[in-house]
DNA sequence: CACAAAGATGCAACATTGTTGCAAAAATAA
DNA sequence: TTATTTTTGCAACAATGTTGCATCTTTGTG
């Protein structure tokens, strides 16, 4: 169990519990790769499904993690990068869904293209998913 | 029942049935606005839920409609624009989700920004959703 | 038009994802 | 250690989506 996990929970002002530590540890291990609630349920043995949903919701509201709707119908979750801890989010990065290995990856290094909407739209969040075949699968 | 519906079904080489006509008519009426399976179920009275799922799947595979994962957890569907009938899709347009009126709109007029992925990624589809407040709600 | 073949529908049953209420347990503050 | 607050775990439920199978409809052909 890394210090990073305790640190993150502390900074998010969340109580430290066994389940939270394990779920967050799993998400840290997962790195760039976004994983589903179901994945976590299998990785964290013995965790209660309902508790897990609540933990994920709490983490997301605290800005520790973000969710991705990658088009598979299953919500995926991934750690937010360091820049988005502390209040404001900067989750506006690309996600890549590979139809071969069925993984969803955060591509934080790829620069997000600017989008020009008519000025009467208020833009709050960009959710960009690119689907195709990832570098390891072709 | 507009001719457009029969025309679309014909071009897609799909058998013409009451349910398909009604579902497609509903999607035509809905225009730019993407609607959920549940919405359609209420708009097309008496339609069987399972049949509806199958019709939507068929329409999507035929390129008549496209689906949008807007982050609400409910898949939304909308007619494809004229350009994407006939084999190849050009569904790479933006979608806007308004958190006030909770509608999802296809913004086909907004030009999609080019995205530069590392060359070892094969890009097949772009699923871009912008969330915020739409022009009618602020 | 009638008939046969192919395809679509409707129903039951089931799987998965996600939510709510509530009592018991655990974490923090005093 | 005790009191307060929060979190957990369970039951029950709701929504979305899928599969198998018998029945009905559509469509092509004589």
GROMACS .gro file of C-alpha atoms (C1' of nucleotides) in nm:
model
  336
    1UNK     CA    1   0.000   0.000   0.000
    2UNK     CA    2   0.172   0.313  -0.118
    3UNK     CA    3   0.193   0.638   0.069
    4UNK     CA    4   0.047   0.804  -0.236
    5UNK     CA    5  -0.292   0.655  -0.159
    6UNK     CA    6  -0.302   0.785   0.197
    7UNK     CA    7  -0.177   1.117   0.073
    8UNK     CA    8  -0.449   1.145  -0.185
    9UNK     CA    9  -0.722   1.053   0.060
   10UNK     CA   10  -0.584   1.302   0.309
   11UNK     CA   11  -0.571   1.586   0.061
   12UNK     CA   12  -0.925   1.506  -0.048
   13UNK     CA   13  -1.029   1.528   0.318
   14UNK     CA   14  -1.180   1.184   0.310
   15UNK     CA   15  -1.186   0.941   0.598
   16UNK     CA   16  -0.941   0.661   0.557
   17UNK     CA   17  -1.103   0.320   0.541
   18UNK     CA   18  -0.987  -0.018   0.425
   19UNK     CA   19  -1.218  -0.019   0.124
   20UNK     CA   20  -1.122   0.329   0.013
   21UNK     CA   21  -0.754   0.250   0.043
   22UNK     CA   22  -0.790  -0.065  -0.161
   23UNK     CA   23  -1.006   0.090  -0.431
   24UNK     CA   24  -0.777   0.389  -0.467
   25UNK     CA   25  -0.470   0.165  -0.468
   26UNK     CA   26  -0.626  -0.033  -0.753
   27UNK     CA   27  -0.690   0.283  -0.949
   28UNK     CA   28  -0.334   0.401  -0.887
   29UNK     CA   29  -0.200   0.067  -1.011
   30UNK     CA   30  -0.419   0.095  -1.318
   31UNK     CA   31  -0.254   0.420  -1.416
   32UNK     CA   32  -0.358   0.558  -1.753
   33UNK     CA   33  -0.595   0.274  -1.806
   34UNK     CA   34  -0.956   0.341  -1.710
   35UNK     CA   35  -1.133   0.049  -1.546
   36UNK     CA   36  -1.492  -0.037  -1.476
   37UNK     CA   37  -1.670  -0.081  -1.146
   38UNK     CA   38  -1.691  -0.448  -1.232
   39UNK     CA   39  -1.315  -0.468  -1.288
   40UNK     CA   40  -1.249  -0.313  -0.949
   41UNK     CA   41  -1.495  -0.547  -0.786
   42UNK     CA   42  -1.286  -0.839  -0.905
   43UNK     CA   43  -0.953  -0.678  -0.821
   44UNK     CA   44  -1.047  -0.581  -0.469
   45UNK     CA   45  -1.151  -0.911  -0.324
   46UNK     CA   46  -1.444  -0.909  -0.089
   47UNK     CA   47  -1.555  -0.555  -0.153
   48UNK     CA   48  -1.926  -0.491  -0.144
   49UNK     CA   49  -2.068  -0.382  -0.477
   50UNK     CA   50  -2.285  -0.108  -0.330
   51UNK     CA   51  -2.004   0.028  -0.118
   52UNK     CA   52  -1.788   0.035  -0.427
   53UNK     CA   53  -2.040   0.245  -0.619
   54UNK     CA   54  -2.051   0.486  -0.329
   55UNK     CA   55  -1.674   0.505  -0.303
   56UNK     CA   56  -1.644   0.577  -0.673
   57UNK     CA   57  -1.904   0.849  -0.648
   58UNK     CA   58  -1.726   1.004  -0.351
   59UNK     CA   59  -1.388   0.989  -0.526
   60UNK     CA   60  -1.531   1.151  -0.834
   61UNK     CA   61  -1.697   1.429  -0.637
   62UNK     CA   62  -1.371   1.489  -0.456
   63UNK     CA   63  -1.185   1.519  -0.781
   64UNK     CA   64  -0.965   1.218  -0.716
   65UNK     CA   65  -1.091   1.029  -1.018
   66UNK     CA   66  -1.292   1.094  -1.330
   67UNK     CA   67  -1.535   0.877  -1.520
   68UNK     CA   68  -1.538   0.803  -1.888
   69UNK     CA   69  -1.833   0.695  -2.099
   70UNK     CA   70  -1.639   0.517  -2.368
   71UNK     CA   71  -1.935   0.393  -2.567
   72UNK     CA   72  -1.924   0.040  -2.431
   73UNK     CA   73  -2.210   0.110  -2.194
   74UNK     CA   74  -1.987   0.054  -1.893
   75UNK     CA   75  -1.860   0.355  -1.708
   76UNK     CA   76  -1.486   0.350  -1.666
   77UNK     CA   77  -1.285   0.526  -1.399
   78UNK     CA   78  -0.932   0.654  -1.384
   79UNK     CA   79  -0.718   0.861  -1.153
   80UNK     CA   80  -0.705   1.227  -1.228
   81UNK     CA   81  -0.362   1.354  -1.311
   82UNK     CA   82  -0.176   1.560  -1.052
   83UNK     CA   83  -0.285   1.882  -1.215
   84UNK     CA   84  -0.644   1.828  -1.133
   85UNK     CA   85  -0.612   1.775  -0.761
   86UNK     CA   86  -0.705   2.074  -0.558
   87UNK     CA   87  -1.038   2.209  -0.658
   88UNK     CA   88  -1.045   2.272  -1.026
   89UNK     CA   89  -1.045   1.991  -1.274
   90UNK     CA   90  -0.846   1.963  -1.586
   91UNK     CA   91  -0.991   1.639  -1.707
   92UNK     CA   92  -1.032   1.764  -2.058
   93UNK     CA   93  -0.806   1.506  -2.209
   94UNK     CA   94  -0.861   1.250  -2.478
   95UNK     CA   95  -0.958   0.891  -2.415
   96UNK     CA   96  -0.879   0.611  -2.653
   97UNK     CA   97  -1.092   0.300  -2.674
   98UNK     CA   98  -0.935   0.002  -2.848
   99UNK     CA   99  -1.190  -0.235  -2.996
  100UNK     CA  100  -0.940  -0.521  -3.000
  101UNK     CA  101  -0.813  -0.531  -2.642
  102UNK     CA  102  -1.117  -0.341  -2.519
  103UNK     CA  103  -0.919  -0.108  -2.303
  104UNK     CA  104  -0.980   0.259  -2.245
  105UNK     CA  105  -0.676   0.475  -2.198
  106UNK     CA  106  -0.630   0.834  -2.091
  107UNK     CA  107  -0.412   1.015  -2.339
  108UNK     CA  108  -0.311   1.310  -2.132
  109UNK     CA  109  -0.018   1.392  -2.352
  110UNK     CA  110  -0.223   1.445  -2.666
  111UNK     CA  111  -0.316   1.806  -2.692
  112UNK     CA  112  -0.687   1.866  -2.700
  113UNK     CA  113  -0.799   2.045  -3.009
  114UNK     CA  114  -0.977   2.375  -2.954
  115UNK     CA  115  -1.348   2.361  -3.028
  116UNK     CA  116  -1.540   2.663  -3.142
  117UNK     CA  117  -1.901   2.654  -3.037
  118UNK     CA  118  -2.146   2.934  -3.103
  119UNK     CA  119  -2.099   3.187  -2.825
  120UNK     CA  120  -2.441   3.123  -2.679
  121UNK     CA  121  -2.330   2.783  -2.556
  122UNK     CA  122  -2.167   2.758  -2.217
  123UNK     CA  123  -1.897   2.491  -2.231
  124UNK     CA  124  -1.825   2.321  -1.901
  125UNK     CA  125  -1.671   1.990  -1.991
  126UNK     CA  126  -1.525   1.811  -2.289
  127UNK     CA  127  -1.568   1.439  -2.316
  128UNK     CA  128  -1.365   1.314  -2.607
  129UNK     CA  129  -1.327   0.950  -2.692
  130UNK     CA  130  -1.149   0.820  -2.996
  131UNK     CA  131  -1.218   0.462  -3.089
  132UNK     CA  132  -1.002   0.241  -3.301
  133UNK     CA  133  -0.705   0.012  -3.259
  134UNK     CA  134  -0.434   0.097  -3.010
  135UNK     CA  135  -0.061   0.083  -3.063
  136UNK     CA  136  -0.026  -0.259  -2.903
  137UNK     CA  137  -0.296  -0.422  -3.114
  138UNK     CA  138  -0.197  -0.352  -3.471
  139UNK     CA  139  -4.594   0.927  -4.217
  140UNK     CA  140  -4.351   1.095  -4.446
  141UNK     CA  141  -4.214   0.950  -4.766
  142UNK     CA  142  -3.871   1.015  -4.626
  143UNK     CA  143  -3.913   0.728  -4.383
  144UNK     CA  144  -4.004   0.475  -4.651
  145UNK     CA  145  -3.725   0.607  -4.863
  146UNK     CA  146  -3.470   0.565  -4.589
  147UNK     CA  147  -3.583   0.212  -4.511
  148UNK     CA  148  -3.575   0.127  -4.877
  149UNK     CA  149  -3.226   0.261  -4.931
  150UNK     CA  150  -3.108   0.073  -4.626
  151UNK     CA  151  -3.255  -0.245  -4.779
  152UNK     CA  152  -3.464  -0.311  -4.474
  153UNK     CA  153  -3.807  -0.469  -4.471
  154UNK     CA  154  -4.081  -0.223  -4.407
  155UNK     CA  155  -4.279  -0.296  -4.094
  156UNK     CA  156  -4.512  -0.090  -3.881
  157UNK     CA  157  -4.268  -0.072  -3.591
  158UNK     CA  158  -3.975   0.029  -3.805
  159UNK     CA  159  -4.176   0.299  -3.978
  160UNK     CA  160  -4.295   0.441  -3.649
  161UNK     CA  161  -3.956   0.432  -3.481
  162UNK     CA  162  -3.784   0.592  -3.778
  163UNK     CA  163  -4.059   0.853  -3.808
  164UNK     CA  164  -4.002   0.941  -3.443
  165UNK     CA  165  -3.631   0.980  -3.502
  166UNK     CA  166  -3.695   1.195  -3.809
  167UNK     CA  167  -3.927   1.416  -3.605
  168UNK     CA  168  -3.664   1.445  -3.336
  169UNK     CA  169  -3.417   1.592  -3.582
  170UNK     CA  170  -3.090   1.712  -3.431
  171UNK     CA  171  -3.197   1.603  -3.088
  172UNK     CA  172  -3.079   1.259  -2.979
  173UNK     CA  173  -3.333   1.057  -2.785
  174UNK     CA  174  -3.316   0.750  -2.567
  175UNK     CA  175  -3.472   0.410  -2.617
  176UNK     CA  176  -3.698   0.494  -2.327
  177UNK     CA  177  -3.809   0.818  -2.495
  178UNK     CA  178  -3.898   0.631  -2.812
  179UNK     CA  179  -4.084   0.369  -2.614
  180UNK     CA  180  -4.313   0.641  -2.483
  181UNK     CA  181  -4.348   0.818  -2.816
  182UNK     CA  182  -4.434   0.507  -3.015
  183UNK     CA  183  -4.732   0.374  -2.825
  184UNK     CA  184  -4.758   0.003  -2.789
  185UNK     CA  185  -4.414  -0.084  -2.917
  186UNK     CA  186  -4.243  -0.378  -2.754
  187UNK     CA  187  -3.931  -0.285  -2.564
  188UNK     CA  188  -3.726  -0.577  -2.695
  189UNK     CA  189  -3.834  -0.516  -3.053
  190UNK     CA  190  -3.734  -0.155  -3.011
  191UNK     CA  191  -3.384  -0.248  -2.899
  192UNK     CA  192  -3.351  -0.473  -3.201
  193UNK     CA  193  -3.479  -0.208  -3.437
  194UNK     CA  194  -3.233   0.045  -3.301
  195UNK     CA  195  -2.951  -0.203  -3.340
  196UNK     CA  196  -3.055  -0.276  -3.698
  197UNK     CA  197  -3.085   0.092  -3.783
  198UNK     CA  198  -2.745   0.161  -3.639
  199UNK     CA  199  -2.583  -0.125  -3.828
  200UNK     CA  200  -2.749  -0.002  -4.146
  201UNK     CA  201  -2.610   0.345  -4.095
  202UNK     CA  202  -2.951   0.506  -4.062
  203UNK     CA  203  -2.887   0.628  -3.710
  204UNK     CA  204  -2.598   0.667  -3.472
  205UNK     CA  205  -2.578   0.632  -3.099
  206UNK     CA  206  -2.432   0.875  -2.851
  207UNK     CA  207  -2.298   0.798  -2.504
  208UNK     CA  208  -2.352   1.142  -2.356
  209UNK     CA  209  -2.237   1.060  -2.006
  210UNK     CA  210  -2.586   1.025  -1.862
  211UNK     CA  211  -2.566   0.649  -1.874
  212UNK     CA  212  -2.850   0.632  -2.123
  213UNK     CA  213  -2.763   0.570  -2.483
  214UNK     CA  214  -2.917   0.829  -2.713
  215UNK     CA  215  -2.995   0.786  -3.080
  216UNK     CA  216  -3.026   1.030  -3.366
  217UNK     CA  217  -3.068   1.018  -3.742
  218UNK     CA  218  -2.752   1.029  -3.941
  219UNK     CA  219  -2.723   1.327  -4.167
  220UNK     CA  220  -2.772   1.277  -4.540
  221UNK     CA  221  -2.399   1.257  -4.597
  222UNK     CA  222  -2.364   0.937  -4.406
  223UNK     CA  223  -2.619   0.729  -4.590
  224UNK     CA  224  -2.469   0.492  -4.836
  225UNK     CA  225  -2.201   0.285  -4.683
  226UNK     CA  226  -1.946   0.508  -4.522
  227UNK     CA  227  -2.026   0.700  -4.212
  228UNK     CA  228  -1.944   1.056  -4.139
  229UNK     CA  229  -2.077   1.065  -3.787
  230UNK     CA  230  -1.776   1.244  -3.656
  231UNK     CA  231  -1.965   1.543  -3.538
  232UNK     CA  232  -1.993   1.707  -3.199
  233UNK     CA  233  -2.268   1.639  -2.951
  234UNK     CA  234  -2.376   1.886  -2.691
  235UNK     CA  235  -2.529   1.779  -2.363
  236UNK     CA  236  -2.713   2.048  -2.168
  237UNK     CA  237  -2.727   1.978  -1.797
  238UNK     CA  238  -3.028   2.208  -1.753
  239UNK     CA  239  -3.275   2.078  -2.010
  240UNK     CA  240  -3.096   1.743  -2.024
  241UNK     CA  241  -3.105   1.726  -2.401
  242UNK     CA  242  -2.836   1.594  -2.629
  243UNK     CA  243  -2.801   1.767  -2.962
  244UNK     CA  244  -2.600   1.686  -3.271
  245UNK     CA  245  -2.400   1.988  -3.375
  246UNK     CA  246  -2.324   1.892  -3.730
  247UNK     CA  247  -2.236   2.244  -3.830
  248UNK     CA  248  -1.954   2.282  -3.584
  249UNK     CA  249  -1.635   2.183  -3.748
  250UNK     CA  250  -1.457   1.900  -3.575
  251UNK     CA  251  -1.109   1.988  -3.470
  252UNK     CA  252  -0.831   1.770  -3.608
  253UNK     CA  253  -0.678   1.542  -3.351
  254UNK     CA  254  -0.320   1.430  -3.371
  255UNK     CA  255  -0.263   1.091  -3.222
  256UNK     CA  256   0.068   0.910  -3.230
  257UNK     CA  257   0.090   0.739  -3.567
  258UNK     CA  258   0.074   0.392  -3.414
  259UNK     CA  259  -0.289   0.443  -3.323
  260UNK     CA  260  -0.554   0.356  -3.580
  261UNK     CA  261  -0.838   0.606  -3.550
  262UNK     CA  262  -1.175   0.474  -3.657
  263UNK     CA  263  -1.429   0.690  -3.483
  264UNK     CA  264  -1.447   1.012  -3.290
  265UNK     CA  265  -1.701   1.043  -3.013
  266UNK     CA  266  -1.702   1.398  -2.891
  267UNK     CA  267  -1.946   1.528  -2.635
  268UNK     CA  268  -1.936   1.874  -2.490
  269UNK     CA  269  -2.134   1.926  -2.174
  270UNK     CA  270  -2.259   2.255  -2.041
  271UNK     CA  271  -2.556   2.483  -2.085
  272UNK     CA  272  -2.720   2.518  -2.423
  273UNK     CA  273  -2.825   2.836  -2.596
  274UNK     CA  274  -3.186   2.805  -2.485
  275UNK     CA  275  -3.104   2.757  -2.117
  276UNK     CA  276  -2.887   3.054  -2.029
  277DC     C1'  277  -5.357  -1.418  -5.574
  278DA     C1'  278  -5.145  -1.790  -5.312
  279DC     C1'  279  -4.759  -2.000  -5.132
  280DA     C1'  280  -4.302  -2.067  -4.951
  281DA     C1'  281  -3.892  -1.879  -4.753
  282DA     C1'  282  -3.682  -1.544  -4.503
  283DG     C1'  283  -3.707  -1.223  -4.163
  284DA     C1'  284  -3.931  -0.954  -3.775
  285DT     C1'  285  -4.200  -0.953  -3.369
  286DG     C1'  286  -4.358  -1.054  -2.891
  287DC     C1'  287  -4.304  -1.293  -2.477
  288DA     C1'  288  -4.048  -1.511  -2.094
  289DA     C1'  289  -3.651  -1.532  -1.862
  290DC     C1'  290  -3.229  -1.357  -1.743
  291DA     C1'  291  -2.790  -1.054  -1.683
  292DT     C1'  292  -2.581  -0.625  -1.564
  293DT     C1'  293  -2.558  -0.171  -1.387
  294DG     C1'  294  -2.695   0.136  -1.066
  295DT     C1'  295  -2.990   0.341  -0.658
  296DT     C1'  296  -3.222   0.392  -0.188
  297DG     C1'  297  -3.324   0.299   0.303
  298DC     C1'  298  -3.171   0.141   0.720
  299DA     C1'  299  -2.925  -0.085   1.097
  300DA     C1'  300  -2.462  -0.207   1.239
  301DA     C1'  301  -1.980  -0.101   1.235
  302DA     C1'  302  -1.583   0.197   1.200
  303DA     C1'  303  -1.334   0.642   1.203
  304DT     C1'  304  -1.253   1.071   1.402
  305DA     C1'  305  -1.305   1.444   1.756
  306DA     C1'  306  -1.345   1.567   2.235
  307DT     C1'  307  -1.281   0.635   2.648
  308DT     C1'  308  -1.676   0.814   2.496
  309DA     C1'  309  -1.968   1.066   2.175
  310DT     C1'  310  -2.046   1.211   1.713
  311DT     C1'  311  -2.027   1.156   1.251
  312DT     C1'  312  -1.948   0.877   0.856
  313DT     C1'  313  -1.910   0.460   0.620
  314DT     C1'  314  -2.030   0.000   0.540
  315DG     C1'  315  -2.314  -0.407   0.426
  316DC     C1'  316  -2.747  -0.599   0.334
  317DA     C1'  317  -3.212  -0.617   0.131
  318DA     C1'  318  -3.495  -0.457  -0.196
  319DC     C1'  319  -3.572  -0.232  -0.603
  320DA     C1'  320  -3.537   0.006  -1.072
  321DA     C1'  321  -3.356   0.065  -1.538
  322DT     C1'  322  -3.118  -0.094  -1.928
  323DG     C1'  323  -3.008  -0.440  -2.222
  324DT     C1'  324  -2.966  -0.948  -2.410
  325DT     C1'  325  -3.100  -1.429  -2.563
  326DG     C1'  326  -3.400  -1.816  -2.706
  327DC     C1'  327  -3.801  -1.955  -2.916
  328DA     C1'  328  -4.262  -1.979  -3.108
  329DT     C1'  329  -4.561  -1.701  -3.393
  330DC     C1'  330  -4.668  -1.370  -3.721
  331DT     C1'  331  -4.544  -1.060  -4.124
  332DT     C1'  332  -4.312  -0.933  -4.524
  333DT     C1'  333  -4.164  -1.022  -4.965
  334DG     C1'  334  -4.025  -1.282  -5.378
  335DT     C1'  335  -4.197  -1.631  -5.705
  336DG     C1'  336  -4.522  -1.908  -5.965
   0.00000   0.00000   0.00000
